[in-house]
mmCIF file of C-alpha atoms and ligand atoms in Angstrom:
data_model
loop_
_atom_site.group_PDB
_atom_site.id
_atom_site.type_symbol
_atom_site.label_atom_id
_atom_site.label_comp_id
_atom_site.label_asym_id
_atom_site.label_seq_id
_atom_site.Cartn_x
_atom_site.Cartn_y
_atom_site.Cartn_z
ATOM 1 C CA MET A 1499 18.217 0.788 -40.600
ATOM 2 C CA ILE A 1500 19.904 -1.257 -43.264
ATOM 3 C CA ASN A 1501 23.102 0.533 -42.373
ATOM 4 C CA LEU A 1502 22.606 -0.602 -38.842
ATOM 5 C CA LYS A 1503 22.312 -4.171 -40.025
ATOM 6 C CA SER A 1504 25.541 -4.069 -41.952
ATOM 7 C CA TRP A 1505 27.292 -2.311 -39.129
ATOM 8 C CA PHE A 1506 26.136 -5.150 -36.936
ATOM 9 C CA LEU A 1507 27.632 -7.641 -39.379
ATOM 10 C CA LEU A 1508 30.950 -5.829 -39.252
ATOM 11 C CA ALA A 1509 30.807 -5.648 -35.491
ATOM 12 C CA ILE A 1510 30.337 -9.410 -35.336
ATOM 13 C CA LEU A 1511 33.241 -9.845 -37.737
ATOM 14 C CA SER A 1512 35.580 -7.695 -35.679
ATOM 15 C CA VAL A 1513 34.545 -9.247 -32.385
ATOM 16 C CA PHE A 1514 35.176 -12.607 -34.029
ATOM 17 C CA LEU A 1515 38.603 -11.541 -35.251
ATOM 18 C CA CYS A 1516 39.565 -9.998 -31.927
ATOM 19 C CA THR A 1517 38.335 -12.651 -29.540
ATOM 20 C CA THR A 1518 38.039 -15.972 -31.332
ATOM 21 C CA LEU A 1519 41.312 -15.585 -33.154
ATOM 22 C CA GLY A 1520 44.297 -15.037 -30.921
ATOM 23 C CA SER A 1521 47.282 -13.264 -32.404
ATOM 24 C CA ASP A 1522 48.808 -16.620 -33.416
ATOM 25 C CA ALA A 1523 45.692 -17.396 -35.420
ATOM 26 C CA VAL A 1524 45.848 -13.969 -37.092
ATOM 27 C CA GLU A 1525 49.475 -14.648 -38.003
ATOM 28 C CA SER A 1526 48.551 -17.993 -39.498
ATOM 29 C CA VAL A 1527 45.718 -16.440 -41.583
ATOM 30 C CA LEU A 1528 48.165 -13.789 -42.770
ATOM 31 C CA ARG A 1529 50.773 -16.391 -43.722
ATOM 32 C CA ARG A 1530 48.180 -18.341 -45.663
ATOM 33 C CA LEU A 1531 46.981 -15.221 -47.506
ATOM 34 C CA ASP A 1532 50.571 -14.163 -48.244
ATOM 35 C CA SER A 1533 51.289 -17.584 -49.739
ATOM 36 C CA LYS A 1534 48.406 -17.087 -52.189
ATOM 37 C CA ARG A 1535 49.303 -13.607 -53.408
ATOM 38 C CA ALA A 1536 49.944 -12.902 -57.073
ATOM 39 C CA GLN A 1537 53.573 -13.161 -58.208
ATOM 40 C CA SER A 1538 55.810 -10.149 -57.648
ATOM 41 C CA VAL A 1539 56.006 -9.248 -61.348
ATOM 42 C CA VAL A 1540 52.220 -9.305 -61.588
ATOM 43 C CA GLN A 1541 51.834 -7.026 -58.557
ATOM 44 C CA GLU A 1542 54.601 -4.676 -59.699
ATOM 45 C CA SER A 1543 52.920 -4.275 -63.049
ATOM 46 C CA ALA A 1544 49.491 -3.781 -61.421
ATOM 47 C CA ALA A 1545 50.973 -0.988 -59.290
ATOM 48 C CA LYS A 1546 52.532 0.506 -62.437
ATOM 49 C CA GLY A 1547 49.064 0.443 -63.989
ATOM 50 C CA VAL A 1548 47.695 2.523 -61.104
ATOM 51 C CA LEU A 1549 50.502 5.068 -61.639
ATOM 52 C CA GLN A 1550 49.954 5.182 -65.392
ATOM 53 C CA ARG A 1551 46.268 5.962 -64.970
ATOM 54 C CA LEU A 1552 46.922 8.506 -62.222
ATOM 55 C CA LEU A 1553 49.995 10.328 -63.518
ATOM 56 C CA PRO A 1554 50.765 9.130 -67.043
ATOM 57 C CA ALA A 1555 53.534 11.698 -67.594
ATOM 58 C CA HIS A 1556 55.406 10.326 -64.567
ATOM 59 C CA SER A 1557 55.179 6.658 -65.384
ATOM 60 C CA HIS A 1558 58.982 6.456 -65.776
ATOM 61 C CA SER A 1559 59.752 8.616 -62.733
ATOM 62 C CA PHE A 1560 58.977 5.842 -60.271
ATOM 63 C CA GLU A 1561 60.402 2.361 -59.913
ATOM 64 C CA PHE A 1562 58.290 -0.180 -58.012
ATOM 65 C CA LYS A 1563 59.510 -3.319 -56.329
ATOM 66 C CA ILE A 1564 57.781 -6.018 -54.275
ATOM 67 C CA VAL A 1565 59.891 -6.957 -51.259
ATOM 68 C CA SER A 1566 59.595 -9.507 -48.492
ATOM 69 C CA LYS A 1567 58.099 -8.614 -45.114
ATOM 70 C CA ASP A 1568 61.603 -9.088 -43.682
ATOM 71 C CA LEU A 1569 62.213 -5.486 -44.722
ATOM 72 C CA CYS A 1570 59.870 -4.496 -41.858
ATOM 73 C CA GLY A 1571 60.411 -7.154 -39.230
ATOM 74 C CA GLY A 1572 57.710 -9.418 -40.616
ATOM 75 C CA ARG A 1573 55.079 -6.663 -41.059
ATOM 76 C CA SER A 1574 53.535 -5.113 -44.143
ATOM 77 C CA CYS A 1575 55.144 -1.830 -45.116
ATOM 78 C CA PHE A 1576 56.345 0.426 -47.892
ATOM 79 C CA ARG A 1577 59.725 2.083 -48.235
ATOM 80 C CA ILE A 1578 60.481 5.155 -50.337
ATOM 81 C CA THR A 1579 64.054 5.974 -51.331
ATOM 82 C CA ASN A 1580 65.784 8.131 -53.919
ATOM 83 C CA TYR A 1581 66.617 6.092 -56.978
ATOM 84 C CA LYS A 1582 70.362 6.059 -57.451
ATOM 85 C CA SER A 1583 71.477 5.987 -61.053
ATOM 86 C CA SER A 1584 73.685 8.067 -63.295
ATOM 87 C CA ARG A 1585 71.682 7.076 -66.365
ATOM 88 C CA ARG A 1586 69.774 9.840 -68.112
ATOM 89 C CA ASN A 1587 65.973 9.627 -67.775
ATOM 90 C CA SER A 1588 66.299 7.052 -65.043
ATOM 91 C CA PRO A 1589 63.570 6.763 -62.396
ATOM 92 C CA GLU A 1590 63.807 9.309 -59.582
ATOM 93 C CA ILE A 1591 61.984 7.567 -56.755
ATOM 94 C CA LEU A 1592 62.027 3.900 -55.762
ATOM 95 C CA ILE A 1593 58.998 2.576 -53.885
ATOM 96 C CA GLN A 1594 59.276 -0.880 -52.368
ATOM 97 C CA GLY A 1595 56.325 -2.577 -50.749
ATOM 98 C CA THR A 1596 55.261 -5.941 -49.432
ATOM 99 C CA THR A 1597 52.262 -5.958 -51.836
ATOM 100 C CA ALA A 1598 51.110 -3.781 -54.726
ATOM 101 C CA VAL A 1599 48.680 -2.102 -52.300
ATOM 102 C CA GLU A 1600 51.614 -1.100 -50.086
ATOM 103 C CA ILE A 1601 53.438 0.278 -53.140
ATOM 104 C CA ALA A 1602 50.372 2.249 -54.266
ATOM 105 C CA SER A 1603 49.789 3.610 -50.768
ATOM 106 C CA GLY A 1604 53.499 4.545 -50.671
ATOM 107 C CA LEU A 1605 53.007 6.425 -53.937
ATOM 108 C CA HIS A 1606 50.034 8.228 -52.394
ATOM 109 C CA TRP A 1607 52.104 9.032 -49.287
ATOM 110 C CA TYR A 1608 54.873 10.506 -51.438
ATOM 111 C CA LEU A 1609 52.490 12.567 -53.595
ATOM 112 C CA LYS A 1610 50.655 13.847 -50.517
ATOM 113 C CA TYR A 1611 53.537 14.648 -48.166
ATOM 114 C CA LYS A 1612 56.314 15.464 -50.640
ATOM 115 C CA CYS A 1613 54.302 17.056 -53.464
ATOM 116 C CA GLY A 1614 51.217 18.472 -51.703
ATOM 117 C CA ALA A 1615 48.798 16.499 -53.885
ATOM 118 C CA HIS A 1616 45.290 15.421 -52.909
ATOM 119 C CA ILE A 1617 43.752 12.083 -53.890
ATOM 120 C CA SER A 1618 40.234 11.218 -52.813
ATOM 121 C CA TRP A 1619 36.741 10.445 -54.065
ATOM 122 C CA ASP A 1620 35.305 12.977 -56.512
ATOM 123 C CA LYS A 1621 32.845 14.226 -53.877
ATOM 124 C CA THR A 1622 35.669 14.976 -51.446
ATOM 125 C CA GLY A 1623 37.936 16.850 -53.818
ATOM 126 C CA GLY A 1624 38.860 14.159 -56.322
ATOM 127 C CA VAL A 1625 42.374 13.974 -57.705
ATOM 128 C CA GLN A 1626 44.376 17.233 -57.473
ATOM 129 C CA LEU A 1627 47.869 16.771 -58.864
ATOM 130 C CA ALA A 1628 48.745 20.244 -60.171
ATOM 131 C CA SER A 1629 51.350 20.666 -57.407
ATOM 132 C CA VAL A 1630 53.338 17.598 -58.506
ATOM 133 C CA PRO A 1631 56.587 18.818 -60.152
ATOM 134 C CA LYS A 1632 57.376 17.735 -63.701
ATOM 135 C CA PRO A 1633 59.315 14.519 -64.334
ATOM 136 C CA GLY A 1634 62.995 15.157 -63.612
ATOM 137 C CA ALA A 1635 62.180 17.642 -60.830
ATOM 138 C CA LEU A 1636 60.515 15.401 -58.251
ATOM 139 C CA PRO A 1637 61.487 16.205 -54.640
ATOM 140 C CA LEU A 1638 63.940 13.839 -52.985
ATOM 141 C CA VAL A 1639 63.180 12.079 -49.731
ATOM 142 C CA GLU A 1640 65.597 12.064 -46.780
ATOM 143 C CA ALA A 1641 68.759 10.116 -47.591
ATOM 144 C CA ARG A 1642 67.940 7.193 -45.275
ATOM 145 C CA GLY A 1643 64.548 6.797 -46.958
ATOM 146 C CA VAL A 1644 61.042 6.715 -45.519
ATOM 147 C CA THR A 1645 59.710 3.423 -44.166
ATOM 148 C CA ILE A 1646 56.083 3.195 -43.079
ATOM 149 C CA GLN A 1647 54.650 0.103 -41.478
ATOM 150 C CA ARG A 1648 50.992 -0.839 -41.760
ATOM 151 C CA PRO A 1649 49.627 -0.384 -38.235
ATOM 152 C CA VAL A 1650 46.935 -3.090 -38.575
ATOM 153 C CA PRO A 1651 46.972 -6.103 -40.924
ATOM 154 C CA TRP A 1652 43.706 -5.296 -42.693
ATOM 155 C CA ASN A 1653 41.981 -2.198 -43.980
ATOM 156 C CA TYR A 1654 38.404 -3.144 -44.845
ATOM 157 C CA TYR A 1655 36.260 -1.153 -47.263
ATOM 158 C CA GLN A 1656 32.576 -1.063 -48.265
ATOM 159 C CA ASN A 1657 29.130 -1.170 -46.824
ATOM 160 C CA VAL A 1658 27.110 -4.156 -48.052
ATOM 161 C CA VAL A 1659 24.218 -1.931 -49.135
ATOM 162 C CA THR A 1660 26.331 0.307 -51.377
ATOM 163 C CA SER A 1661 26.136 -2.471 -53.983
ATOM 164 C CA SER A 1662 22.634 -1.539 -54.983
ATOM 165 C CA TYR A 1663 22.690 2.151 -54.136
ATOM 166 C CA SER A 1664 25.776 2.868 -56.236
ATOM 167 C CA TYR A 1665 27.925 0.077 -57.666
ATOM 168 C CA VAL A 1666 25.141 -1.617 -59.543
ATOM 169 C CA TRP A 1667 25.228 1.244 -62.046
ATOM 170 C CA TRP A 1668 28.983 1.032 -62.595
ATOM 171 C CA ASP A 1669 30.837 -0.306 -65.630
ATOM 172 C CA TRP A 1670 34.416 -1.622 -65.604
ATOM 173 C CA GLN A 1671 35.933 1.832 -66.125
ATOM 174 C CA ARG A 1672 34.239 3.156 -63.009
ATOM 175 C CA TRP A 1673 35.258 0.054 -61.047
ATOM 176 C CA GLU A 1674 38.844 0.373 -62.203
ATOM 177 C CA LYS A 1675 38.904 3.927 -60.910
ATOM 178 C CA GLU A 1676 37.542 2.818 -57.532
ATOM 179 C CA ILE A 1677 39.989 -0.086 -57.210
ATOM 180 C CA ASP A 1678 42.858 2.313 -58.038
ATOM 181 C CA TRP A 1679 41.541 4.612 -55.318
ATOM 182 C CA MET A 1680 41.392 1.670 -52.884
ATOM 183 C CA ALA A 1681 45.014 0.743 -53.609
ATOM 184 C CA LEU A 1682 46.177 4.343 -53.188
ATOM 185 C CA GLN A 1683 44.370 4.520 -49.822
ATOM 186 C CA GLY A 1684 45.879 1.232 -48.644
ATOM 187 C CA ILE A 1685 42.635 -0.784 -48.695
ATOM 188 C CA ASN A 1686 43.556 -4.481 -48.745
ATOM 189 C CA LEU A 1687 40.289 -6.157 -47.658
ATOM 190 C CA PRO A 1688 37.554 -4.948 -50.052
ATOM 191 C CA LEU A 1689 34.103 -6.422 -50.302
ATOM 192 C CA ALA A 1690 33.474 -8.051 -53.699
ATOM 193 C CA PHE A 1691 29.719 -8.595 -53.879
ATOM 194 C CA THR A 1692 29.090 -8.028 -57.586
ATOM 195 C CA GLY A 1693 27.325 -10.729 -59.594
ATOM 196 C CA GLN A 1694 26.296 -12.989 -56.724
ATOM 197 C CA GLU A 1695 22.786 -13.459 -58.170
ATOM 198 C CA ALA A 1696 24.362 -15.157 -61.205
ATOM 199 C CA ILE A 1697 25.956 -17.689 -58.828
ATOM 200 C CA TRP A 1698 22.720 -18.141 -56.867
ATOM 201 C CA GLN A 1699 20.914 -18.767 -60.134
ATOM 202 C CA LYS A 1700 23.260 -21.675 -60.905
ATOM 203 C CA VAL A 1701 22.932 -23.076 -57.389
ATOM 204 C CA PHE A 1702 19.135 -22.927 -57.285
ATOM 205 C CA LEU A 1703 18.666 -24.209 -60.831
ATOM 206 C CA ASP A 1704 20.578 -27.302 -59.635
ATOM 207 C CA TYR A 1705 17.897 -27.610 -56.937
ATOM 208 C CA ASN A 1706 15.238 -27.582 -59.676
ATOM 209 C CA ILE A 1707 13.985 -24.114 -58.838
ATOM 210 C CA THR A 1708 12.760 -22.562 -62.075
ATOM 211 C CA THR A 1709 13.807 -19.269 -63.608
ATOM 212 C CA GLN A 1710 10.302 -17.970 -62.945
ATOM 213 C CA GLU A 1711 10.559 -18.901 -59.277
ATOM 214 C CA LEU A 1712 13.899 -17.113 -59.137
ATOM 215 C CA ASN A 1713 12.300 -14.032 -60.690
ATOM 216 C CA ASN A 1714 10.066 -14.049 -57.652
ATOM 217 C CA PHE A 1715 13.163 -14.201 -55.414
ATOM 218 C CA PHE A 1716 15.836 -11.782 -56.706
ATOM 219 C CA GLY A 1717 15.253 -8.074 -56.181
ATOM 220 C CA GLY A 1718 15.760 -5.597 -59.014
ATOM 221 C CA PRO A 1719 19.155 -3.908 -59.509
ATOM 222 C CA ALA A 1720 18.399 -0.969 -57.208
ATOM 223 C CA PHE A 1721 17.132 -3.320 -54.472
ATOM 224 C CA LEU A 1722 19.775 -6.042 -54.482
ATOM 225 C CA ALA A 1723 20.869 -5.359 -50.924
ATOM 226 C CA TRP A 1724 17.293 -5.488 -49.647
ATOM 227 C CA ALA A 1725 16.667 -8.810 -51.365
ATOM 228 C CA ARG A 1726 20.050 -10.273 -50.361
ATOM 229 C CA MET A 1727 19.296 -9.481 -46.740
ATOM 230 C CA GLY A 1728 15.833 -10.972 -46.928
ATOM 231 C CA ASN A 1729 13.891 -7.728 -46.474
ATOM 232 C CA LEU A 1730 11.920 -8.191 -49.687
ATOM 233 C CA HIS A 1731 11.780 -10.332 -52.821
ATOM 234 C CA ALA A 1732 10.980 -9.705 -56.508
ATOM 235 C CA TRP A 1733 10.557 -5.950 -55.989
ATOM 236 C CA GLY A 1734 12.046 -3.992 -58.906
ATOM 237 C CA GLY A 1735 12.853 -7.241 -60.751
ATOM 238 C CA PRO A 1736 13.138 -9.459 -62.623
ATOM 239 C CA LEU A 1737 16.829 -9.529 -63.489
ATOM 240 C CA SER A 1738 17.392 -10.367 -67.147
ATOM 241 C CA GLN A 1739 19.805 -13.140 -68.128
ATOM 242 C CA ASN A 1740 21.864 -10.576 -69.990
ATOM 243 C CA TRP A 1741 22.179 -8.467 -66.856
ATOM 244 C CA LEU A 1742 23.181 -11.472 -64.738
ATOM 245 C CA ASN A 1743 25.844 -12.471 -67.275
ATOM 246 C CA ILE A 1744 27.271 -8.968 -67.470
ATOM 247 C CA GLN A 1745 27.479 -8.686 -63.675
ATOM 248 C CA LEU A 1746 29.271 -12.028 -63.428
ATOM 249 C CA ALA A 1747 31.785 -11.046 -66.117
ATOM 250 C CA LEU A 1748 32.317 -7.746 -64.299
ATOM 251 C CA GLN A 1749 32.909 -9.549 -61.003
ATOM 252 C CA LYS A 1750 35.604 -11.700 -62.632
ATOM 253 C CA ARG A 1751 37.413 -8.554 -63.815
ATOM 254 C CA ILE A 1752 37.061 -6.927 -60.400
ATOM 255 C CA LEU A 1753 38.436 -9.990 -58.609
ATOM 256 C CA SER A 1754 41.338 -10.367 -61.039
ATOM 257 C CA ARG A 1755 42.401 -6.780 -60.563
ATOM 258 C CA MET A 1756 42.072 -6.954 -56.770
ATOM 259 C CA GLN A 1757 44.223 -10.067 -56.755
ATOM 260 C CA GLU A 1758 46.836 -8.542 -59.066
ATOM 261 C CA LEU A 1759 47.108 -5.687 -56.582
ATOM 262 C CA GLY A 1760 47.690 -8.112 -53.712
ATOM 263 C CA MET A 1761 44.319 -7.418 -52.075
ATOM 264 C CA THR A 1762 42.164 -10.027 -50.322
ATOM 265 C CA PRO A 1763 38.644 -9.658 -51.746
ATOM 266 C CA VAL A 1764 35.785 -10.574 -49.398
ATOM 267 C CA LEU A 1765 33.234 -12.755 -51.201
ATOM 268 C CA PRO A 1766 29.581 -13.305 -50.284
ATOM 269 C CA SER A 1767 28.299 -16.529 -48.757
ATOM 270 C CA PHE A 1768 24.993 -18.063 -47.665
ATOM 271 C CA SER A 1769 22.824 -16.384 -45.023
ATOM 272 C CA GLY A 1770 19.831 -18.733 -45.160
ATOM 273 C CA ASN A 1771 17.765 -16.462 -47.409
ATOM 274 C CA VAL A 1772 16.011 -18.838 -49.870
ATOM 275 C CA PRO A 1773 13.324 -18.701 -52.605
ATOM 276 C CA ALA A 1774 9.795 -19.612 -51.489
ATOM 277 C CA ALA A 1775 9.873 -22.548 -53.916
ATOM 278 C CA LEU A 1776 12.542 -24.335 -51.869
ATOM 279 C CA LYS A 1777 9.851 -25.188 -49.320
ATOM 280 C CA LYS A 1778 7.975 -27.193 -51.981
ATOM 281 C CA ILE A 1779 11.089 -29.143 -52.921
ATOM 282 C CA PHE A 1780 12.154 -29.791 -49.327
ATOM 283 C CA PRO A 1781 8.869 -29.891 -47.370
ATOM 284 C CA SER A 1782 10.560 -31.070 -44.193
ATOM 285 C CA ALA A 1783 13.294 -28.426 -44.203
ATOM 286 C CA ASN A 1784 13.133 -25.933 -41.353
ATOM 287 C CA ILE A 1785 12.175 -22.836 -43.349
ATOM 288 C CA THR A 1786 10.521 -19.908 -41.570
ATOM 289 C CA ARG A 1787 8.618 -17.134 -43.270
ATOM 290 C CA LEU A 1788 9.820 -13.812 -41.897
ATOM 291 C CA GLY A 1789 7.554 -10.943 -40.927
ATOM 292 C CA ASP A 1790 7.309 -7.626 -42.725
ATOM 293 C CA TRP A 1791 10.287 -5.332 -42.215
ATOM 294 C CA ASN A 1792 9.754 -1.787 -43.481
ATOM 295 C CA THR A 1793 8.730 -2.855 -46.967
ATOM 296 C CA VAL A 1794 6.050 -2.259 -49.589
ATOM 297 C CA SER A 1795 3.079 -2.082 -47.186
ATOM 298 C CA GLY A 1796 3.477 -5.685 -46.062
ATOM 299 C CA ASP A 1797 2.295 -6.907 -49.482
ATOM 300 C CA SER A 1798 3.188 -10.607 -49.559
ATOM 301 C CA ARG A 1799 4.040 -10.415 -53.260
ATOM 302 C CA TRP A 1800 7.195 -8.607 -52.158
ATOM 303 C CA CYS A 1801 7.560 -8.807 -48.414
ATOM 304 C CA CYS A 1802 8.126 -11.570 -45.900
ATOM 305 C CA THR A 1803 10.892 -13.732 -47.278
ATOM 306 C CA PHE A 1804 11.920 -17.269 -46.296
ATOM 307 C CA LEU A 1805 14.802 -18.179 -44.038
ATOM 308 C CA LEU A 1806 16.357 -21.631 -43.815
ATOM 309 C CA SER A 1807 17.469 -22.418 -40.285
ATOM 310 C CA PRO A 1808 21.258 -22.580 -39.863
ATOM 311 C CA SER A 1809 20.768 -25.763 -37.797
ATOM 312 C CA ASP A 1810 19.174 -27.574 -40.755
ATOM 313 C CA PRO A 1811 21.628 -29.863 -42.662
ATOM 314 C CA LEU A 1812 20.288 -28.335 -45.898
ATOM 315 C CA PHE A 1813 21.781 -24.996 -44.788
ATOM 316 C CA ILE A 1814 25.293 -26.451 -44.875
ATOM 317 C CA GLU A 1815 24.588 -28.198 -48.175
ATOM 318 C CA ILE A 1816 23.366 -25.031 -49.931
ATOM 319 C CA GLY A 1817 26.108 -22.950 -48.338
ATOM 320 C CA GLU A 1818 28.737 -25.354 -49.672
ATOM 321 C CA ALA A 1819 27.109 -25.513 -53.102
ATOM 322 C CA PHE A 1820 27.286 -21.730 -53.319
ATOM 323 C CA ILE A 1821 30.961 -21.604 -52.406
ATOM 324 C CA GLN A 1822 31.764 -24.433 -54.835
ATOM 325 C CA LYS A 1823 30.017 -22.614 -57.709
ATOM 326 C CA GLN A 1824 31.644 -19.350 -56.767
ATOM 327 C CA ILE A 1825 35.219 -20.585 -56.756
ATOM 328 C CA LYS A 1826 34.749 -22.637 -59.909
HETATM 329 C C1 NAG B 950 15.958 -32.266 -59.814
HETATM 330 O O1 NAG B 950 15.299 -32.933 -60.846
HETATM 331 C C2 NAG B 950 15.995 -34.062 -61.350
HETATM 332 C C3 NAG B 950 15.232 -34.606 -62.567
HETATM 333 O O2 NAG B 950 13.851 -34.681 -62.316
HETATM 334 C C4 NAG B 950 16.113 -35.104 -60.235
HETATM 335 O O3 NAG B 950 16.837 -36.209 -60.677
HETATM 336 C C5 NAG B 950 16.859 -34.452 -59.057
HETATM 337 O O4 NAG B 950 16.900 -35.353 -57.961
HETATM 338 C C6 NAG B 950 16.176 -33.181 -58.613
HETATM 339 N N1 NAG B 950 17.020 -32.510 -57.615
HETATM 340 C C7 NAG B 950 16.535 -32.090 -56.444
HETATM 341 C C8 NAG B 950 17.541 -31.428 -55.536
HETATM 342 O O5 NAG B 950 15.380 -32.195 -56.118
HETATM 343 C C1 NAG B 951 13.807 -24.410 -36.771
HETATM 344 O O1 NAG B 951 14.673 -23.270 -36.812
HETATM 345 C C2 NAG B 951 14.451 -22.366 -35.763
HETATM 346 C C3 NAG B 951 15.350 -21.158 -36.043
HETATM 347 O O2 NAG B 951 16.669 -21.546 -36.303
HETATM 348 C C4 NAG B 951 14.745 -23.035 -34.430
HETATM 349 O O3 NAG B 951 14.508 -22.134 -33.377
HETATM 350 C C5 NAG B 951 13.849 -24.252 -34.277
HETATM 351 O O4 NAG B 951 14.185 -24.951 -33.101
HETATM 352 C C6 NAG B 951 13.990 -25.178 -35.476
HETATM 353 N N1 NAG B 951 13.033 -26.248 -35.413
HETATM 354 C C7 NAG B 951 13.355 -27.527 -35.513
HETATM 355 C C8 NAG B 951 12.201 -28.502 -35.469
HETATM 356 O O5 NAG B 951 14.514 -27.921 -35.628
#
């Protein structure tokens, strides 16, 4: 049922993007995002990093270059050509792309269609590169090159509940592997939900909510999604300060890498889910206690969380405070 909830969220998002935003508005969002991308050298080196981790022996066989969208009539694309040079040990294949994600997905395209390789999650076959010829013997592409345009501006990835089912147990190495996989698959709009409790802690401490009261609010690591969505509170907790700090540091690494690769990470924001203690501090705020939803036998120690009405001015204030703390 949680999956249904997050699907619903996505459905709202896509209906919003399709109806509220006309194509002009989409273009203007894209222009704004493009103007904030990491510098070309940063993206080229991030794409090189993906190659080095994937195929270290071939790190000199490919040359990567960020190019303007003019190459593809204003769209995102990658272009694969044979590298022309008479130098010995020169690169063999040149991959140009409008972002590092386009370059990495071009690399994946080349390895898949020209070398018969397979790159996926471990559970769906993992990385199978035995068919890739040795450096110096890579297959050429057709003389005019291969140009592939991205058919839609964004490729979104992640279910909001996966945070606590899977990612919460991951260290940086595991994240790096997943972000590499995202880039190779052309994902450019990934969810970045790690460490949000550390931000909420800062926000609510500013509202004089104590650490103990927050312990009664945050769910434990395996139940983050349930607590974030207001289905339960405190269950499986509390979260230690050390854990919160580590998650926040991890989030900063995740975001940096996503940005270096030219992705647009999707950050969390405020849904109205608040600690019970907020009602004491703002007695006149419109805060409703929710009913039990599939949790811990309706035990009020863990069930029935508090929701601040989106029409209450405090909603906007807390929502802004969260974004301010997050971008700081
Ligand atoms: C928090 O407590 C401080 C010190 O008692 C007080 O000045 C401040 O107004 C309080 N903030 C809120 C949001 O209640
Ligand atoms: C409180 O919030 C609920 C839910 O958003 C809304 O239906 C209700 O009208 C609000 N009450 C007041 C007094 O604003």
